Structures are given as structure tokens and as C-alpha cells.
Amino acid sequence: MTTTQRAVLIRAYGGAAEVAEITRPVAGQGQVLVRVRAAGVNGIDWKVRDGLVQQAFPLQLPAVLGIELAGVVEAVGPGALRFHVGDRVMGPLGGLGAYADFVAVDEANLVRTPQGLDDVHAAAIPVAAVAAWQSLHHAGPIAAGRRILIHGAAGGLGGYAVQYAKRAGAEVFATASAAHVDHVRSLGADHVIDYRAQRFESVAQDIDLVLDYVGGEVLDRSWQVLKKEGAIVGTSSPDILARTPPGRRGLWFMNKPDTALLAQLAAEVAQGSLVSKLGEAVGFAEIPAAIERNRTDSRIGKVVADFSR
């Protein structure tokens, strides 16, 4: 049996991600060894690569990238009781390392992949679906009638957030490109703003909560539309606290694994009651290029690496 495997890694911050051969892991205490069939490509990947989130993701270099996967249990480590060889599983790693043929994962981070959900679509769910839910509630409970502005509403996180906010009875404002306006509206947004044609400040006012999945100038302009007691929850600007005006609430969000919530949301996707949009499927060798495209591209849904390609 071969003892090496493919992986996508970085050797230094700011360097390019590359495909390389590394040693295949074994399942440790409480872990299962997963044969990865697909992995989600996330915006955090290029930030980790470029060293922008070193405090949140301190790495021992070289480091394998990737934070979520779907695949099949290949082996069960000592003390692992929830899964058996051959089980289809999905979940976040709670760290890095998903871009490899085999990954040793704490079984506590995984759920069984619902029947009827293929691995590529399953890999688009664990981080975005859970993070969108948690970020929506990060600043406090969401009540009916609240006004919520979601930046990046057509992306992996934003698409889920629109649906959750609408379910909660909020009035949902969302920004998207012209090509994605109809899609975001179909998810339940009450007001969809083509950010290239119109400034969101002219439409969104008296906002209770901003979910900022874009960052930069968009974050800085969002204070103008926020109620004095409102909050901005950001996932794209690690320096959000430094960019928060005195007396205002700006919160940096990082998701936490929640298998009960993940199992519920994955079941809803499989049943069709929650829309999960796959933006692009790429082959394993294309992962480095997909990470770079994620830095600048605006597309509907989530990019996923299909390891069979």
C-alpha cells in the first residue's frame, strides 16, 4: 500500500499554493481516516495563504489548506465509536488540511451524508451553511421585523444567510451583482441592490444588523446605514475592530463546528427545503487556481473541488 498522497499546501505565507506529495496520515484517538471525495474551496483559503489571518490560524509550515470535506470512512481510530468503515461522511475539520486524498478527522466534527446528496454538493455545505447561521445570530437573537443587510448575498455564505433571515421574519436587504439579482431575490430577499449600478446607502436605511461577507470599503460604508444600537458582523475583514468607530458594535466572526446544526441543515438541503447553490466544480489540480480566483471573483454559490477529476 502506498504511504504517500496528493495534497495542496503552502510552504510560506504569501507563496503560491501547490500540489505536492505528503505522507498519508493514520487515524488517531477519537479520529476516523476519511478518503476525501470532495472539498469546499473557501474565501479563508487565500487569506490563510497570504498570511492575513495568522492570529486566527497559526500554522506550522508547510501546511495543507482546506477546511471542509465530504468522503468515505477508510479506517477507524482507537476510541472512535460513531462511524464505521464505508460510512459516507461530511463536515468541517475545525482547522486546516482538507485538500488531501486522506485526512484524519476528529469524529466529533463529522455527520453522515444524507441519502440523495452526492459528495460534491455535500462538500459545499459544512462551513457555509453553519457559518451563515451562526453569524446571523452572533450579535444576538434575530426577531421578526428586524432589518438586515447582507453583503455578498449571492455567495456561499450569503445565499444561506438570506434564507435564514427571511425564515426568521426579518426584512432582508441584500447586495449582489446584476447577474445575480434574480437568484438572490428567489432566495427570499425583499430588496436586492445591484452594487455596481446603485449605492446600497440609497436603499438600505435604519438597519439593525449588517452581515458583511465582503469587507474593505463595503464594511467602512456600512456604518452609514446602521442604527446607532445596531451591529456589523464581519467574516472578511480580520481588522474589523480597528475599523469600528467609537461607540459602535463591530464583531469579527469565526464559525465553530456544530454537528447537530450541520446534520439538520444538510438534511434540509437533501430534502430541497434549503437551497444550496454549487457555483463551480474544479479538479484536484485546479485547487490552487480556484483559491486565487476566489480572491477576486463574484459568483453564485460555492466552489467545490471534485477529487475524482
mmCIF file of C-alpha atoms in Angstrom:
data_model
loop_
_atom_site.group_PDB
_atom_site.id
_atom_site.type_symbol
_atom_site.label_atom_id
_atom_site.label_comp_id
_atom_site.label_asym_id
_atom_site.label_seq_id
_atom_site.Cartn_x
_atom_site.Cartn_y
_atom_site.Cartn_z
ATOM 1 C CA MET A 1 0.000 0.000 0.000
ATOM 2 C CA THR A 2 1.286 3.440 -0.893
ATOM 3 C CA THR A 3 2.261 5.631 2.052
ATOM 4 C CA THR A 4 2.039 8.997 0.260
ATOM 5 C CA GLN A 5 -0.795 11.067 -1.128
ATOM 6 C CA ARG A 6 -1.607 14.257 -3.024
ATOM 7 C CA ALA A 7 -2.104 17.464 -1.085
ATOM 8 C CA VAL A 8 -2.438 21.200 -1.754
ATOM 9 C CA LEU A 9 -0.144 23.124 0.579
ATOM 10 C CA ILE A 10 1.760 26.318 1.187
ATOM 11 C CA ARG A 11 5.416 26.406 2.225
ATOM 12 C CA ALA A 12 5.490 30.061 3.284
ATOM 13 C CA TYR A 13 2.984 32.851 3.853
ATOM 14 C CA GLY A 14 2.448 34.801 0.679
ATOM 15 C CA GLY A 15 3.685 31.960 -1.510
ATOM 16 C CA ALA A 16 1.588 30.117 -4.054
ATOM 17 C CA ALA A 17 -0.443 27.080 -3.069
ATOM 18 C CA GLU A 18 0.937 23.977 -4.792
ATOM 19 C CA VAL A 19 0.148 20.316 -5.315
ATOM 20 C CA ALA A 20 2.702 18.092 -3.589
ATOM 21 C CA GLU A 21 3.185 14.576 -2.221
ATOM 22 C CA ILE A 22 2.980 14.157 1.548
ATOM 23 C CA THR A 23 2.841 11.246 3.966
ATOM 24 C CA ARG A 24 -0.565 9.635 4.345
ATOM 25 C CA PRO A 25 -1.925 10.047 7.898
ATOM 26 C CA VAL A 26 -3.356 7.411 10.212
ATOM 27 C CA ALA A 27 -6.425 7.810 12.405
ATOM 28 C CA GLY A 28 -5.500 8.753 15.985
ATOM 29 C CA GLN A 29 -7.512 8.640 19.192
ATOM 30 C CA GLY A 30 -11.125 9.545 18.503
ATOM 31 C CA GLN A 31 -10.457 10.038 14.801
ATOM 32 C CA VAL A 32 -11.508 8.424 11.561
ATOM 33 C CA LEU A 33 -9.471 8.353 8.360
ATOM 34 C CA VAL A 34 -11.565 9.817 5.550
ATOM 35 C CA ARG A 35 -10.931 9.154 1.868
ATOM 36 C CA VAL A 36 -11.801 12.624 0.573
ATOM 37 C CA ARG A 37 -14.071 12.752 -2.442
ATOM 38 C CA ALA A 38 -14.748 16.497 -2.463
ATOM 39 C CA ALA A 39 -13.725 19.599 -0.524
ATOM 40 C CA GLY A 40 -15.161 23.094 -0.383
ATOM 41 C CA VAL A 41 -12.990 25.983 -1.587
ATOM 42 C CA ASN A 42 -13.451 28.948 0.752
ATOM 43 C CA GLY A 43 -12.530 32.613 0.898
ATOM 44 C CA ILE A 44 -10.494 31.939 4.019
ATOM 45 C CA ASP A 45 -8.068 29.848 1.922
ATOM 46 C CA TRP A 46 -6.397 32.794 0.207
ATOM 47 C CA LYS A 47 -6.334 34.778 3.451
ATOM 48 C CA VAL A 48 -4.510 31.891 5.157
ATOM 49 C CA ARG A 49 -2.212 31.549 2.150
ATOM 50 C CA ASP A 50 -1.324 35.235 2.216
ATOM 51 C CA GLY A 51 -0.827 35.337 5.989
ATOM 52 C CA LEU A 52 -3.722 37.725 6.647
ATOM 53 C CA VAL A 53 -5.268 35.639 9.450
ATOM 54 C CA GLN A 54 -2.185 34.316 11.231
ATOM 55 C CA GLN A 55 -3.598 35.084 14.665
ATOM 56 C CA ALA A 56 -6.741 33.043 13.975
ATOM 57 C CA PHE A 57 -4.955 30.283 12.040
ATOM 58 C CA PRO A 58 -1.380 29.920 13.330
ATOM 59 C CA LEU A 59 0.343 27.369 11.128
ATOM 60 C CA GLN A 60 3.345 25.109 11.216
ATOM 61 C CA LEU A 61 4.674 25.429 7.685
ATOM 62 C CA PRO A 62 4.447 23.746 5.279
ATOM 63 C CA ALA A 63 0.699 23.415 5.838
ATOM 64 C CA VAL A 64 -2.072 21.726 3.879
ATOM 65 C CA LEU A 65 -5.007 24.032 3.117
ATOM 66 C CA GLY A 66 -8.729 23.306 3.089
ATOM 67 C CA ILE A 67 -11.274 23.396 5.916
ATOM 68 C CA GLU A 68 -14.225 21.152 4.916
ATOM 69 C CA LEU A 69 -14.752 17.848 3.150
ATOM 70 C CA ALA A 70 -17.061 15.034 2.138
ATOM 71 C CA GLY A 71 -15.926 11.460 1.649
ATOM 72 C CA VAL A 72 -15.918 7.888 2.918
ATOM 73 C CA VAL A 73 -14.533 6.464 6.160
ATOM 74 C CA GLU A 74 -11.462 4.396 5.284
ATOM 75 C CA ALA A 75 -10.343 3.430 8.808
ATOM 76 C CA VAL A 76 -11.461 3.975 12.404
ATOM 77 C CA GLY A 77 -9.006 5.033 15.115
ATOM 78 C CA PRO A 78 -8.982 3.910 18.739
ATOM 79 C CA GLY A 79 -11.870 5.262 20.782
ATOM 80 C CA ALA A 80 -13.877 6.333 17.725
ATOM 81 C CA LEU A 81 -17.362 4.840 18.056
ATOM 82 C CA ARG A 82 -19.759 6.843 15.864
ATOM 83 C CA PHE A 83 -18.719 5.683 12.401
ATOM 84 C CA HIS A 84 -17.721 2.522 10.567
ATOM 85 C CA VAL A 85 -15.569 1.816 7.515
ATOM 86 C CA GLY A 86 -17.595 2.634 4.415
ATOM 87 C CA ASP A 87 -19.796 5.316 6.007
ATOM 88 C CA ARG A 88 -20.249 8.434 3.900
ATOM 89 C CA VAL A 89 -19.433 11.491 5.996
ATOM 90 C CA MET A 90 -19.162 15.267 5.688
ATOM 91 C CA GLY A 91 -18.043 18.084 7.929
ATOM 92 C CA PRO A 92 -15.560 20.825 8.813
ATOM 93 C CA LEU A 93 -12.129 19.949 10.144
ATOM 94 C CA GLY A 94 -12.115 22.569 12.877
ATOM 95 C CA GLY A 95 -8.770 23.562 11.374
ATOM 96 C CA LEU A 96 -6.880 23.034 8.117
ATOM 97 C CA GLY A 97 -5.923 20.057 5.955
ATOM 98 C CA ALA A 98 -8.905 19.047 3.776
ATOM 99 C CA TYR A 99 -7.058 19.289 0.442
ATOM 100 C CA ALA A 100 -5.542 15.812 0.609
ATOM 101 C CA ASP A 101 -6.614 12.379 -0.561
ATOM 102 C CA PHE A 102 -6.864 11.075 3.013
ATOM 103 C CA VAL A 103 -7.490 13.137 6.140
ATOM 104 C CA ALA A 104 -7.576 12.066 9.787
ATOM 105 C CA VAL A 105 -10.576 13.863 11.289
ATOM 106 C CA ASP A 106 -11.944 14.040 14.824
ATOM 107 C CA GLU A 107 -15.172 12.082 14.550
ATOM 108 C CA ALA A 108 -16.907 14.741 16.660
ATOM 109 C CA ASN A 109 -16.696 17.122 13.663
ATOM 110 C CA LEU A 110 -18.453 14.807 11.198
ATOM 111 C CA VAL A 111 -22.006 13.823 10.333
ATOM 112 C CA ARG A 112 -23.337 11.163 7.982
ATOM 113 C CA THR A 113 -24.029 12.450 4.493
ATOM 114 C CA PRO A 114 -27.786 12.300 3.845
ATOM 115 C CA GLN A 115 -29.042 9.870 1.240
ATOM 116 C CA GLY A 116 -29.668 11.558 -2.066
ATOM 117 C CA LEU A 117 -26.891 14.103 -1.542
ATOM 118 C CA ASP A 118 -23.761 13.471 -3.632
ATOM 119 C CA ASP A 119 -20.299 14.205 -2.253
ATOM 120 C CA VAL A 120 -19.633 17.298 -4.372
ATOM 121 C CA HIS A 121 -22.823 19.001 -3.222
ATOM 122 C CA ALA A 122 -22.271 17.775 0.346
ATOM 123 C CA ALA A 123 -18.842 19.433 0.448
ATOM 124 C CA ALA A 124 -20.446 22.810 -0.273
ATOM 125 C CA ILE A 125 -22.463 22.711 2.952
ATOM 126 C CA PRO A 126 -20.466 22.258 6.205
ATOM 127 C CA VAL A 127 -18.767 25.626 6.598
ATOM 128 C CA ALA A 128 -21.064 27.978 4.681
ATOM 129 C CA ALA A 129 -24.393 26.668 5.982
ATOM 130 C CA VAL A 130 -23.316 26.590 9.629
ATOM 131 C CA ALA A 131 -21.280 29.816 9.476
ATOM 132 C CA ALA A 132 -24.171 31.723 7.895
ATOM 133 C CA TRP A 133 -26.494 30.561 10.674
ATOM 134 C CA GLN A 134 -24.019 31.350 13.437
ATOM 135 C CA SER A 135 -23.014 34.731 12.019
ATOM 136 C CA LEU A 136 -26.681 35.725 11.702
ATOM 137 C CA HIS A 137 -27.158 35.089 15.424
ATOM 138 C CA HIS A 138 -23.681 36.190 16.568
ATOM 139 C CA ALA A 139 -24.767 39.677 17.640
ATOM 140 C CA GLY A 140 -27.950 38.461 19.342
ATOM 141 C CA PRO A 141 -31.231 36.735 18.546
ATOM 142 C CA ILE A 142 -32.947 37.626 15.297
ATOM 143 C CA ALA A 143 -36.527 38.790 15.765
ATOM 144 C CA ALA A 144 -39.283 39.250 13.227
ATOM 145 C CA GLY A 145 -39.372 42.735 11.767
ATOM 146 C CA ARG A 146 -35.660 43.468 12.133
ATOM 147 C CA ARG A 147 -33.932 44.980 9.108
ATOM 148 C CA ILE A 148 -30.888 43.038 7.963
ATOM 149 C CA LEU A 149 -28.394 43.975 5.238
ATOM 150 C CA ILE A 150 -26.342 41.147 3.723
ATOM 151 C CA HIS A 151 -23.272 41.955 1.620
ATOM 152 C CA GLY A 152 -22.155 39.190 -0.744
ATOM 153 C CA ALA A 153 -25.628 37.681 -0.773
ATOM 154 C CA ALA A 154 -25.093 35.507 -3.841
ATOM 155 C CA GLY A 155 -22.079 33.669 -2.440
ATOM 156 C CA GLY A 156 -21.866 30.505 -0.393
ATOM 157 C CA LEU A 157 -22.412 32.228 2.967
ATOM 158 C CA GLY A 158 -24.739 34.921 1.714
ATOM 159 C CA GLY A 159 -27.175 32.591 -0.012
ATOM 160 C CA TYR A 160 -27.821 30.687 3.187
ATOM 161 C CA ALA A 161 -27.981 33.866 5.289
ATOM 162 C CA VAL A 162 -30.699 35.342 3.080
ATOM 163 C CA GLN A 163 -32.819 32.232 3.560
ATOM 164 C CA TYR A 164 -32.302 32.066 7.327
ATOM 165 C CA ALA A 165 -33.029 35.769 7.824
ATOM 166 C CA LYS A 166 -36.212 35.568 5.766
ATOM 167 C CA ARG A 167 -37.367 32.499 7.708
ATOM 168 C CA ALA A 168 -36.892 34.487 10.926
ATOM 169 C CA GLY A 169 -39.252 37.167 9.642
ATOM 170 C CA ALA A 170 -36.636 39.832 9.010
ATOM 171 C CA GLU A 171 -36.825 42.451 6.279
ATOM 172 C CA VAL A 172 -33.866 41.446 4.134
ATOM 173 C CA PHE A 173 -31.739 43.877 2.130
ATOM 174 C CA ALA A 174 -29.001 42.286 0.012
ATOM 175 C CA THR A 175 -26.238 43.412 -2.316
ATOM 176 C CA ALA A 176 -25.292 41.437 -5.410
ATOM 177 C CA SER A 177 -24.082 41.921 -8.966
ATOM 178 C CA ALA A 178 -26.645 42.478 -11.710
ATOM 179 C CA ALA A 179 -26.264 38.902 -12.972
ATOM 180 C CA HIS A 180 -27.168 37.534 -9.541
ATOM 181 C CA VAL A 181 -30.063 39.807 -8.570
ATOM 182 C CA ASP A 182 -32.796 37.389 -9.653
ATOM 183 C CA HIS A 183 -31.145 34.482 -7.825
ATOM 184 C CA VAL A 184 -30.866 36.412 -4.564
ATOM 185 C CA ARG A 185 -34.461 37.568 -4.883
ATOM 186 C CA SER A 186 -35.537 33.945 -5.384
ATOM 187 C CA LEU A 187 -33.929 33.086 -2.031
ATOM 188 C CA GLY A 188 -36.291 35.491 -0.278
ATOM 189 C CA ALA A 189 -34.538 38.881 -0.176
ATOM 190 C CA ASP A 190 -37.009 41.771 -0.032
ATOM 191 C CA HIS A 191 -34.647 44.348 -1.558
ATOM 192 C CA VAL A 192 -31.764 43.336 -3.842
ATOM 193 C CA ILE A 193 -29.310 46.092 -4.730
ATOM 194 C CA ASP A 194 -27.074 45.857 -7.796
ATOM 195 C CA TYR A 195 -23.975 47.263 -6.119
ATOM 196 C CA ARG A 196 -22.374 48.311 -9.404
ATOM 197 C CA ALA A 197 -25.384 50.373 -10.504
ATOM 198 C CA GLN A 198 -26.543 51.785 -7.192
ATOM 199 C CA ARG A 199 -25.018 52.607 -3.822
ATOM 200 C CA PHE A 200 -26.613 50.494 -1.114
ATOM 201 C CA GLU A 201 -26.799 53.562 1.167
ATOM 202 C CA SER A 202 -29.565 54.970 -1.045
ATOM 203 C CA VAL A 203 -31.810 51.948 -0.422
ATOM 204 C CA ALA A 204 -30.875 50.426 2.926
ATOM 205 C CA GLN A 205 -31.511 52.638 5.961
ATOM 206 C CA ASP A 206 -32.128 52.095 9.688
ATOM 207 C CA ILE A 207 -30.504 48.662 9.536
ATOM 208 C CA ASP A 208 -30.389 46.580 12.721
ATOM 209 C CA LEU A 209 -27.720 44.129 11.561
ATOM 210 C CA VAL A 210 -25.211 44.040 8.718
ATOM 211 C CA LEU A 211 -23.718 40.696 7.716
ATOM 212 C CA ASP A 212 -20.563 41.655 5.843
ATOM 213 C CA TYR A 213 -19.153 38.823 3.729
ATOM 214 C CA VAL A 214 -17.194 41.256 1.506
ATOM 215 C CA GLY A 215 -15.077 43.538 3.711
ATOM 216 C CA GLY A 216 -12.926 46.528 2.810
ATOM 217 C CA GLU A 217 -14.675 49.673 1.629
ATOM 218 C CA VAL A 218 -18.071 47.945 1.839
ATOM 219 C CA LEU A 219 -17.566 47.467 5.574
ATOM 220 C CA ASP A 220 -16.488 51.088 6.064
ATOM 221 C CA ARG A 221 -19.533 52.451 4.216
ATOM 222 C CA SER A 222 -21.952 50.224 6.116
ATOM 223 C CA TRP A 223 -21.751 52.290 9.295
ATOM 224 C CA GLN A 224 -23.767 54.966 7.484
ATOM 225 C CA VAL A 225 -26.879 52.759 7.206
ATOM 226 C CA LEU A 226 -26.708 51.116 10.626
ATOM 227 C CA LYS A 227 -28.868 52.119 13.571
ATOM 228 C CA LYS A 228 -26.871 53.533 16.468
ATOM 229 C CA GLU A 229 -27.530 50.407 18.544
ATOM 230 C CA GLY A 230 -27.070 48.042 15.579
ATOM 231 C CA ALA A 231 -24.126 45.778 14.817
ATOM 232 C CA ILE A 232 -21.948 44.703 11.913
ATOM 233 C CA VAL A 233 -20.815 41.090 11.925
ATOM 234 C CA GLY A 234 -17.901 40.559 9.544
ATOM 235 C CA THR A 235 -16.164 37.489 8.188
ATOM 236 C CA SER A 236 -13.931 39.126 5.580
ATOM 237 C CA SER A 237 -12.031 41.857 7.461
ATOM 238 C CA PRO A 238 -9.977 40.494 10.377
ATOM 239 C CA ASP A 239 -9.273 44.111 11.369
ATOM 240 C CA ILE A 240 -12.958 44.931 11.836
ATOM 241 C CA LEU A 241 -12.408 46.026 15.444
ATOM 242 C CA ALA A 242 -9.840 48.590 14.340
ATOM 243 C CA ARG A 243 -12.279 49.823 11.683
ATOM 244 C CA THR A 244 -15.195 50.155 14.099
ATOM 245 C CA PRO A 245 -16.000 53.778 15.059
ATOM 246 C CA PRO A 246 -16.094 54.611 18.777
ATOM 247 C CA GLY A 247 -19.378 53.644 20.398
ATOM 248 C CA ARG A 248 -20.389 51.266 17.597
ATOM 249 C CA ARG A 249 -20.558 47.447 17.513
ATOM 250 C CA GLY A 250 -18.333 45.644 15.047
ATOM 251 C CA LEU A 251 -17.817 41.910 15.574
ATOM 252 C CA TRP A 252 -15.331 39.542 13.928
ATOM 253 C CA PHE A 253 -16.907 36.138 13.361
ATOM 254 C CA MET A 254 -15.363 32.688 13.042
ATOM 255 C CA ASN A 255 -17.622 29.666 12.854
ATOM 256 C CA LYS A 256 -17.450 26.740 15.259
ATOM 257 C CA PRO A 257 -18.230 23.112 14.373
ATOM 258 C CA ASP A 258 -21.787 22.193 15.372
ATOM 259 C CA THR A 259 -22.682 18.698 14.198
ATOM 260 C CA ALA A 260 -26.305 18.842 15.364
ATOM 261 C CA LEU A 261 -26.910 22.012 13.357
ATOM 262 C CA LEU A 262 -24.938 20.677 10.376
ATOM 263 C CA ALA A 263 -26.967 17.449 10.300
ATOM 264 C CA GLN A 264 -30.200 19.440 10.376
ATOM 265 C CA LEU A 265 -29.153 21.819 7.594
ATOM 266 C CA ALA A 266 -27.712 19.051 5.391
ATOM 267 C CA ALA A 267 -30.999 17.150 5.706
ATOM 268 C CA GLU A 268 -32.891 20.278 4.631
ATOM 269 C CA VAL A 269 -30.659 20.618 1.567
ATOM 270 C CA ALA A 270 -31.198 16.943 0.701
ATOM 271 C CA GLN A 271 -34.974 17.409 1.082
ATOM 272 C CA GLY A 272 -34.961 20.570 -1.034
ATOM 273 C CA SER A 273 -36.284 22.913 1.676
ATOM 274 C CA LEU A 274 -32.947 24.777 1.845
ATOM 275 C CA VAL A 275 -31.267 25.922 -1.366
ATOM 276 C CA SER A 276 -27.549 25.165 -1.636
ATOM 277 C CA LYS A 277 -26.098 26.504 -4.852
ATOM 278 C CA LEU A 278 -22.954 24.961 -6.350
ATOM 279 C CA GLY A 279 -21.059 27.684 -8.149
ATOM 280 C CA GLU A 280 -18.252 25.691 -9.767
ATOM 281 C CA ALA A 281 -16.682 22.235 -9.521
ATOM 282 C CA VAL A 282 -12.942 22.009 -10.201
ATOM 283 C CA GLY A 283 -10.462 19.147 -10.337
ATOM 284 C CA PHE A 284 -7.831 18.491 -7.673
ATOM 285 C CA ALA A 285 -5.008 20.035 -9.711
ATOM 286 C CA GLU A 286 -7.117 23.171 -10.208
ATOM 287 C CA ILE A 287 -7.449 23.928 -6.475
ATOM 288 C CA PRO A 288 -4.557 26.461 -6.339
ATOM 289 C CA ALA A 289 -6.054 28.419 -9.247
ATOM 290 C CA ALA A 290 -9.543 28.229 -7.703
ATOM 291 C CA ILE A 291 -8.185 29.650 -4.438
ATOM 292 C CA GLU A 292 -6.768 32.613 -6.346
ATOM 293 C CA ARG A 293 -9.997 33.135 -8.321
ATOM 294 C CA ASN A 294 -11.945 33.187 -5.060
ATOM 295 C CA ARG A 295 -9.917 36.242 -4.080
ATOM 296 C CA THR A 296 -11.452 38.415 -6.797
ATOM 297 C CA ASP A 297 -14.368 36.592 -8.452
ATOM 298 C CA SER A 298 -18.031 37.170 -7.706
ATOM 299 C CA ARG A 299 -20.203 34.163 -8.435
ATOM 300 C CA ILE A 300 -23.350 32.430 -7.287
ATOM 301 C CA GLY A 301 -22.813 29.721 -4.729
ATOM 302 C CA LYS A 302 -19.821 27.702 -3.591
ATOM 303 C CA VAL A 303 -16.705 26.425 -5.368
ATOM 304 C CA VAL A 304 -16.014 22.737 -4.683
ATOM 305 C CA ALA A 305 -13.036 20.548 -5.610
ATOM 306 C CA ASP A 306 -14.129 17.191 -7.023
ATOM 307 C CA PHE A 307 -11.290 14.758 -6.242
ATOM 308 C CA SER A 308 -12.396 12.334 -8.971
ATOM 309 C CA ARG A 309 -11.486 14.893 -11.656
#
